[in-house]
């Protein structure tokens, strides 16, 4: 069942210009050993950790469009913000440098990690990003209001230098700052189409897509892709940062904006949004034994590295749902690997302790 053809969706997405600089399509394959281990439905993986920008990840897809937007707006500096070990910030800095822009990153420290430059923060440093660290509440992504205050200060500073800044919103998800359209989500409508083509080529009838959800753009894009191209495919977002009600509202708003930007006639309602927040546990960036064990299991069984903050938690969700009998044996599940692997290293002490 589909409202649109893949060709039509590709045509609509192509109206939004992008700098094509990452490796697409990313690989798609079956996780044979994990499927056997869990004994449930067939599990496939979409390797968006292999986009080829820095250490890969979902932010690379979004940034193909966002960097084009910044260049079109004649920006010389990109300003963005997120948490201390943010994949988004590191990927933005890498993209900015690649296209000759200067990155300023406002990084909010909301969890305890060892001191020193490590993981994404080390990569930010190597890139020569202008790094501004601020404190934030534990286990939470920084509030929009507090972030906006600091961003405004930085933008003023850039103006005083006589340079033009492009403010990219957190995660490249909800339109804001200088990004007026849901470009990140649009890139994930294309990702859904890309995955569907690969699955069809293998004769796989995808029933569920499951992935880690943080700022909502990925889920909104995948959902719009599913609504347009394969209505019976459910998109399940495992929240790593927010409760399901407020997160669901965020995804719905971005998804509706995406439908509008693509001039599609797709009604999207609350019933389409499936966010699970039970795997969030103690909050954003805080890990526990199931997360460490999921990271180990997928590494041992498949040779694929997950990260503790996003994909590890989403995998805890997938494993738990399979074990609880949430899926039927005939279902075909696609796990989107959204990247984030540099964050593994700052968690070394916790991972070792949890895996003892
Ligand atoms: C940002 C991120 C996500 C979540 O994507 P959103 O579009 O922000 O919801 C998932 N996984 C990783 C590794 C990320 O860096």
Short mmCIF file of C-alpha atoms and ligand atoms in Angstrom, two decimals:
data_model
loop_
_atom_site.label_atom_id
_atom_site.label_comp_id
_atom_site.label_asym_id
_atom_site.label_seq_id
_atom_site.Cartn_x
_atom_site.Cartn_y
_atom_site.Cartn_z
CA UNK A 1 0.00 0.00 0.00
CA UNK A 2 1.45 3.32 -0.95
CA UNK A 3 0.24 6.83 -1.54
CA UNK A 4 3.24 7.80 -3.66
CA UNK A 5 5.83 6.12 -5.85
CA UNK A 6 9.49 6.12 -4.85
CA UNK A 7 10.19 8.05 -8.03
CA UNK A 8 7.72 10.77 -7.05
CA UNK A 9 9.19 11.08 -3.55
CA UNK A 10 12.71 11.30 -4.96
CA UNK A 11 11.58 14.03 -7.33
CA UNK A 12 10.06 16.06 -4.51
CA UNK A 13 13.08 15.68 -2.26
CA UNK A 14 15.33 16.67 -5.18
CA UNK A 15 13.69 20.13 -5.22
CA UNK A 16 15.76 20.83 -2.11
CA UNK A 17 19.36 21.42 -3.12
CA UNK A 18 22.13 19.63 -1.30
CA UNK A 19 25.89 19.20 -1.34
CA UNK A 20 26.28 15.54 -2.16
CA UNK A 21 29.41 14.64 -0.21
CA UNK A 22 28.61 11.52 1.80
CA UNK A 23 28.52 7.84 0.80
CA UNK A 24 25.01 6.96 -0.32
CA UNK A 25 23.30 4.58 -0.40
CA UNK A 26 24.52 3.30 2.95
CA UNK A 27 24.64 -0.52 3.19
CA UNK A 28 21.58 -2.57 4.09
CA UNK A 29 21.85 -6.16 5.21
CA UNK A 30 20.44 -8.87 7.40
CA UNK A 31 21.74 -9.40 10.92
CA UNK A 32 21.86 -13.19 10.65
CA UNK A 33 23.47 -13.91 13.99
CA UNK A 34 21.40 -11.46 16.00
CA UNK A 35 18.24 -12.79 14.39
CA UNK A 36 19.24 -16.35 15.34
CA UNK A 37 20.26 -15.30 18.85
CA UNK A 38 16.93 -13.63 19.59
CA UNK A 39 14.86 -16.28 17.81
CA UNK A 40 12.17 -13.85 16.72
CA UNK A 41 11.51 -11.90 13.54
CA UNK A 42 14.19 -11.30 10.90
CA UNK A 43 16.29 -8.27 11.80
CA UNK A 44 17.97 -6.09 9.17
CA UNK A 45 20.22 -3.10 9.59
CA UNK A 46 20.55 0.18 7.68
CA UNK A 47 24.11 1.34 8.15
CA UNK A 48 23.83 5.08 8.48
CA UNK A 49 26.90 4.83 10.67
CA UNK A 50 28.81 4.41 7.40
CA UNK A 51 28.08 7.75 5.74
CA UNK A 52 31.79 8.51 5.47
CA UNK A 53 31.74 11.91 7.19
CA UNK A 54 33.97 11.77 10.27
CA UNK A 55 32.76 8.57 12.00
CA UNK A 56 29.41 8.59 10.20
CA UNK A 57 25.89 8.93 11.47
CA UNK A 58 22.43 10.30 10.78
CA UNK A 59 23.58 13.91 11.11
CA UNK A 60 25.62 13.54 7.92
CA UNK A 61 22.48 13.07 5.84
CA UNK A 62 20.88 16.13 7.37
CA UNK A 63 23.98 18.22 6.88
CA UNK A 64 24.09 17.66 3.12
CA UNK A 65 21.04 19.93 2.96
CA UNK A 66 21.86 22.22 5.86
CA UNK A 67 25.35 23.13 4.63
CA UNK A 68 23.87 23.98 1.23
CA UNK A 69 21.37 26.25 2.97
CA UNK A 70 24.17 27.94 4.94
CA UNK A 71 26.23 28.45 1.77
CA UNK A 72 23.20 29.81 -0.11
CA UNK A 73 22.73 32.29 2.73
CA UNK A 74 26.38 33.36 2.38
CA UNK A 75 27.27 32.37 5.93
CA UNK A 76 30.89 32.37 7.03
CA UNK A 77 30.34 30.89 10.48
CA UNK A 78 28.03 28.09 11.66
CA UNK A 79 26.77 28.25 15.23
CA UNK A 80 25.07 25.30 16.84
CA UNK A 81 24.63 23.69 20.23
CA UNK A 82 23.91 20.40 22.00
CA UNK A 83 25.43 18.29 24.77
CA UNK A 84 29.13 17.92 25.48
CA UNK A 85 29.64 14.70 23.50
CA UNK A 86 27.22 15.67 20.75
CA UNK A 87 27.49 13.81 17.45
CA UNK A 88 25.49 16.56 15.84
CA UNK A 89 27.98 19.24 16.86
CA UNK A 90 31.00 17.23 15.76
CA UNK A 91 29.42 16.38 12.41
CA UNK A 92 28.40 20.00 11.92
CA UNK A 93 31.93 21.16 12.68
CA UNK A 94 33.39 18.61 10.24
CA UNK A 95 30.97 19.68 7.51
CA UNK A 96 31.55 23.37 8.16
CA UNK A 97 35.33 22.92 7.85
CA UNK A 98 34.94 20.81 4.72
CA UNK A 99 33.11 23.71 3.04
CA UNK A 100 35.28 26.49 4.39
CA UNK A 101 33.04 27.77 7.19
CA UNK A 102 34.10 28.35 10.75
CA UNK A 103 32.27 26.23 13.37
CA UNK A 104 31.28 27.57 16.80
CA UNK A 105 29.93 24.89 19.12
CA UNK A 106 28.10 25.58 22.35
CA UNK A 107 28.36 22.38 24.35
CA UNK A 108 26.21 21.85 27.44
CA UNK A 109 27.64 19.57 30.05
CA UNK A 110 24.77 17.53 31.49
CA UNK A 111 26.47 14.35 32.64
CA UNK A 112 29.66 13.37 34.39
CA UNK A 113 32.38 12.03 32.19
CA UNK A 114 36.09 11.90 32.78
CA UNK A 115 37.98 15.15 32.32
CA UNK A 116 39.95 15.94 29.22
CA UNK A 117 39.38 15.86 25.50
CA UNK A 118 37.80 12.60 24.47
CA UNK A 119 35.35 11.16 21.95
CA UNK A 120 33.53 13.82 19.96
CA UNK A 121 35.08 16.58 22.03
CA UNK A 122 38.53 15.47 20.91
CA UNK A 123 37.34 15.47 17.29
CA UNK A 124 35.87 18.98 17.75
CA UNK A 125 39.25 20.09 19.05
CA UNK A 126 41.18 18.51 16.18
CA UNK A 127 38.82 20.25 13.75
CA UNK A 128 39.72 23.53 15.38
CA UNK A 129 36.11 24.26 16.30
CA UNK A 130 35.53 27.26 18.54
CA UNK A 131 34.25 25.37 21.60
CA UNK A 132 32.18 27.05 24.33
CA UNK A 133 31.32 24.76 27.25
CA UNK A 134 28.39 25.55 29.58
CA UNK A 135 26.85 23.64 32.49
CA UNK A 136 23.35 22.14 32.20
CA UNK A 137 20.97 20.03 34.25
CA UNK A 138 21.99 16.37 34.71
CA UNK A 139 20.44 13.71 32.49
CA UNK A 140 18.68 16.26 30.28
CA UNK A 141 19.25 17.84 26.93
CA UNK A 142 19.58 21.59 27.52
CA UNK A 143 16.34 23.60 27.59
CA UNK A 144 15.53 25.56 24.43
CA UNK A 145 15.26 28.83 26.38
CA UNK A 146 18.67 28.58 28.02
CA UNK A 147 20.31 27.52 24.76
CA UNK A 148 18.65 30.42 22.90
CA UNK A 149 20.12 32.89 25.37
CA UNK A 150 23.67 31.67 24.87
CA UNK A 151 23.24 31.36 21.09
CA UNK A 152 22.09 34.99 20.93
CA UNK A 153 25.23 36.09 22.78
CA UNK A 154 27.44 34.19 20.36
CA UNK A 155 25.61 35.51 17.30
CA UNK A 156 26.15 39.05 18.56
CA UNK A 157 29.82 38.34 19.00
CA UNK A 158 30.08 37.06 15.41
CA UNK A 159 28.31 40.22 14.20
CA UNK A 160 30.87 42.32 16.04
CA UNK A 161 33.62 40.51 14.13
CA UNK A 162 31.78 41.58 10.95
CA UNK A 163 30.97 38.01 9.93
CA UNK A 164 27.72 36.35 8.95
CA UNK A 165 26.54 33.50 11.15
CA UNK A 166 24.17 30.67 10.28
CA UNK A 167 22.46 29.29 13.36
CA UNK A 168 21.68 25.61 12.84
CA UNK A 169 19.08 24.25 15.27
CA UNK A 170 19.86 21.38 17.65
CA UNK A 171 20.07 18.08 15.77
CA UNK A 172 19.09 19.77 12.49
CA UNK A 173 15.54 18.74 13.32
CA UNK A 174 12.95 21.36 14.23
CA UNK A 175 13.13 24.44 11.99
CA UNK A 176 14.66 27.31 13.91
CA UNK A 177 17.57 29.72 13.79
CA UNK A 178 18.47 30.19 10.13
CA UNK A 179 17.10 26.81 9.04
CA UNK A 180 13.56 27.70 8.01
CA UNK A 181 12.55 24.29 6.62
CA UNK A 182 12.77 20.82 8.20
CA UNK A 183 15.81 19.93 6.07
CA UNK A 184 17.00 17.20 8.42
CA UNK A 185 13.67 15.40 8.30
CA UNK A 186 13.51 15.80 4.52
CA UNK A 187 16.84 13.97 4.28
CA UNK A 188 15.26 11.11 6.24
CA UNK A 189 12.29 10.88 3.90
CA UNK A 190 14.92 10.18 1.25
CA UNK A 191 16.62 7.70 3.59
CA UNK A 192 13.38 5.77 3.98
CA UNK A 193 12.99 5.57 0.20
CA UNK A 194 16.62 4.45 -0.14
CA UNK A 195 16.11 1.71 2.45
CA UNK A 196 12.86 0.58 0.85
CA UNK A 197 14.54 0.15 -2.53
CA UNK A 198 17.29 -1.95 -0.96
CA UNK A 199 14.80 -4.06 0.97
CA UNK A 200 12.64 -4.62 -2.12
CA UNK A 201 15.70 -5.71 -4.10
CA UNK A 202 16.23 -8.43 -1.48
CA UNK A 203 12.54 -9.33 -1.47
CA UNK A 204 12.13 -8.10 2.11
CA UNK A 205 8.73 -6.73 3.06
CA UNK A 206 9.64 -4.37 5.90
CA UNK A 207 7.02 -4.25 8.66
CA UNK A 208 8.83 -2.15 11.26
CA UNK A 209 11.60 0.41 11.38
CA UNK A 210 13.16 0.98 14.78
CA UNK A 211 15.73 3.60 15.69
CA UNK A 212 17.02 5.93 18.35
CA UNK A 213 15.16 9.22 18.62
CA UNK A 214 16.72 12.34 20.10
CA UNK A 215 15.61 15.62 18.57
CA UNK A 216 12.87 14.15 16.37
CA UNK A 217 14.03 14.88 12.82
CA UNK A 218 15.03 11.34 11.98
CA UNK A 219 11.77 9.88 13.22
CA UNK A 220 9.67 12.57 11.53
CA UNK A 221 11.41 11.94 8.19
CA UNK A 222 11.19 8.16 8.40
CA UNK A 223 7.54 8.44 9.38
CA UNK A 224 6.67 10.69 6.44
CA UNK A 225 8.58 8.30 4.17
CA UNK A 226 6.61 5.35 5.53
CA UNK A 227 3.26 7.16 5.28
CA UNK A 228 3.97 8.06 1.68
CA UNK A 229 5.59 4.83 0.50
CA UNK A 230 4.54 1.99 2.76
CA UNK A 231 1.65 2.74 5.03
CA UNK A 232 1.70 -0.64 6.77
CA UNK A 233 5.28 -0.13 7.96
CA UNK A 234 5.45 1.11 11.56
CA UNK A 235 8.21 3.48 12.62
CA UNK A 236 9.19 3.06 16.26
CA UNK A 237 11.37 5.72 17.85
CA UNK A 238 13.18 4.77 21.04
CA UNK A 239 13.52 8.00 22.97
CA UNK A 240 16.88 8.67 24.60
CA UNK A 241 16.05 12.11 25.93
CA UNK A 242 12.39 12.87 26.58
CA UNK A 243 9.07 11.43 27.72
CA UNK A 244 6.87 10.08 24.99
CA UNK A 245 4.13 12.73 25.21
CA UNK A 246 6.33 15.77 24.72
CA UNK A 247 8.58 13.94 22.30
CA UNK A 248 5.58 12.73 20.31
CA UNK A 249 4.36 16.32 19.93
CA UNK A 250 7.77 17.33 18.65
CA UNK A 251 7.87 14.54 16.07
CA UNK A 252 4.31 15.33 14.96
CA UNK A 253 5.12 19.01 14.45
CA UNK A 254 8.26 18.24 12.43
CA UNK A 255 6.46 15.54 10.40
CA UNK A 256 3.62 17.91 9.50
CA UNK A 257 6.12 20.58 8.47
CA UNK A 258 7.88 18.01 6.32
CA UNK A 259 4.65 16.95 4.59
CA UNK A 260 3.96 20.60 3.85
CA UNK A 261 7.48 21.32 2.58
CA UNK A 262 7.23 18.35 0.20
CA UNK A 263 3.70 19.39 -0.91
CA UNK A 264 2.34 15.96 -0.05
CA UNK A 265 -1.26 15.34 0.89
CA UNK A 266 -0.73 13.06 3.84
CA UNK A 267 -2.76 13.37 6.99
CA UNK A 268 -0.46 12.66 9.93
CA UNK A 269 -1.96 12.27 13.37
CA UNK A 270 -1.01 11.25 16.87
CA UNK A 271 -1.84 7.63 16.11
CA UNK A 272 1.00 7.53 13.58
CA UNK A 273 3.64 8.54 16.08
CA UNK A 274 5.12 5.75 18.08
CA UNK A 275 7.65 6.79 20.67
CA UNK A 276 8.80 4.48 23.44
CA UNK A 277 10.33 6.12 26.48
CA UNK A 278 10.70 3.10 28.76
CA UNK A 279 14.31 2.57 27.65
CA UNK A 280 15.33 6.11 28.56
CA UNK A 281 15.95 4.81 32.11
CA UNK A 282 17.83 7.40 34.17
CA UNK A 283 18.00 9.99 31.43
CA UNK A 284 19.97 11.29 28.51
CA UNK A 285 23.55 10.07 28.41
CA UNK A 286 23.16 7.88 31.51
CA UNK A 287 23.78 4.22 30.85
CA UNK A 288 23.13 0.95 32.67
CA UNK A 289 23.88 -2.76 32.36
CA UNK A 290 21.36 -3.57 29.60
CA UNK A 291 22.91 -0.85 27.41
CA UNK A 292 26.44 -2.15 27.94
CA UNK A 293 25.25 -5.70 27.25
CA UNK A 294 23.43 -4.70 24.06
CA UNK A 295 26.57 -2.97 22.80
CA UNK A 296 28.57 -6.12 23.58
CA UNK A 297 26.04 -8.51 22.04
CA UNK A 298 25.86 -6.71 18.68
CA UNK A 299 29.63 -6.29 18.55
CA UNK A 300 30.22 -9.98 19.34
CA UNK A 301 27.50 -11.32 17.06
CA UNK A 302 27.85 -8.96 14.10
CA UNK A 303 31.12 -7.07 14.42
CA UNK A 304 29.10 -3.85 14.48
CA UNK A 305 29.86 -1.16 17.05
CA UNK A 306 26.93 0.66 18.64
CA UNK A 307 27.20 3.71 20.87
CA UNK A 308 26.07 3.94 24.50
CA UNK A 309 23.92 7.09 24.26
CA UNK A 310 21.72 6.44 21.21
CA UNK A 311 21.98 3.21 19.27
CA UNK A 312 22.83 1.08 22.34
CA UNK A 313 19.63 2.23 24.05
CA UNK A 314 17.59 1.70 20.89
CA UNK A 315 19.02 -1.82 20.67
CA UNK A 316 17.98 -2.48 24.29
CA UNK A 317 14.48 -1.57 23.12
CA UNK A 318 14.61 -3.83 20.08
CA UNK A 319 15.94 -6.80 22.08
CA UNK A 320 13.34 -6.31 24.79
CA UNK A 321 10.46 -6.03 22.31
CA UNK A 322 11.55 -9.20 20.52
CA UNK A 323 11.87 -11.07 23.83
CA UNK A 324 8.46 -9.84 25.00
CA UNK A 325 6.85 -11.17 21.81
CA UNK A 326 5.89 -7.71 20.59
CA UNK A 327 6.60 -8.73 16.98
CA UNK A 328 5.32 -11.75 15.10
CA UNK A 329 7.86 -14.20 13.75
CA UNK A 330 6.93 -13.19 10.21
CA UNK A 331 7.75 -9.54 10.78
CA UNK A 332 10.77 -7.95 9.13
CA UNK A 333 12.45 -5.36 11.32
CA UNK A 334 14.92 -2.74 10.13
CA UNK A 335 17.21 -1.22 12.74
CA UNK A 336 18.58 2.13 11.59
CA UNK A 337 22.13 2.47 12.89
CA UNK A 338 22.34 6.22 13.34
CA UNK A 339 26.04 6.40 14.24
CA UNK A 340 27.49 7.99 17.35
CA UNK A 341 30.39 5.59 17.86
CA UNK A 342 32.97 8.19 19.00
CA UNK A 343 30.93 8.51 22.23
CA UNK A 344 31.91 4.97 23.16
CA UNK A 345 35.33 6.04 24.37
CA UNK A 346 34.39 8.64 26.99
CA UNK A 347 32.22 5.91 28.55
CA UNK A 348 35.14 3.52 28.96
CA UNK A 349 35.09 3.39 32.78
CA UNK A 350 31.33 2.88 33.00
CA UNK A 351 31.31 0.26 30.25
CA UNK A 352 34.10 -1.73 31.87
CA UNK A 353 32.35 -1.60 35.24
CA UNK A 354 29.00 -2.66 33.77
CA UNK A 355 30.52 -5.50 31.76
CA UNK A 356 32.47 -7.04 34.67
C1 LIG B 1 21.20 12.65 16.88
C2 LIG B 1 21.27 11.19 16.95
C3 LIG B 1 20.10 10.40 16.96
C4 LIG B 1 18.73 10.97 17.00
O1 LIG B 1 18.35 11.60 15.83
P1 LIG B 1 17.33 12.80 15.90
O2 LIG B 1 17.05 13.15 14.51
O3 LIG B 1 18.00 13.88 16.66
O4 LIG B 1 16.12 12.31 16.64
C5 LIG B 1 20.23 9.02 16.97
N1 LIG B 1 21.45 8.45 16.99
C6 LIG B 1 22.58 9.15 16.99
C7 LIG B 1 23.87 8.43 17.03
C8 LIG B 1 22.53 10.54 16.98
O5 LIG B 1 23.68 11.24 17.00
#
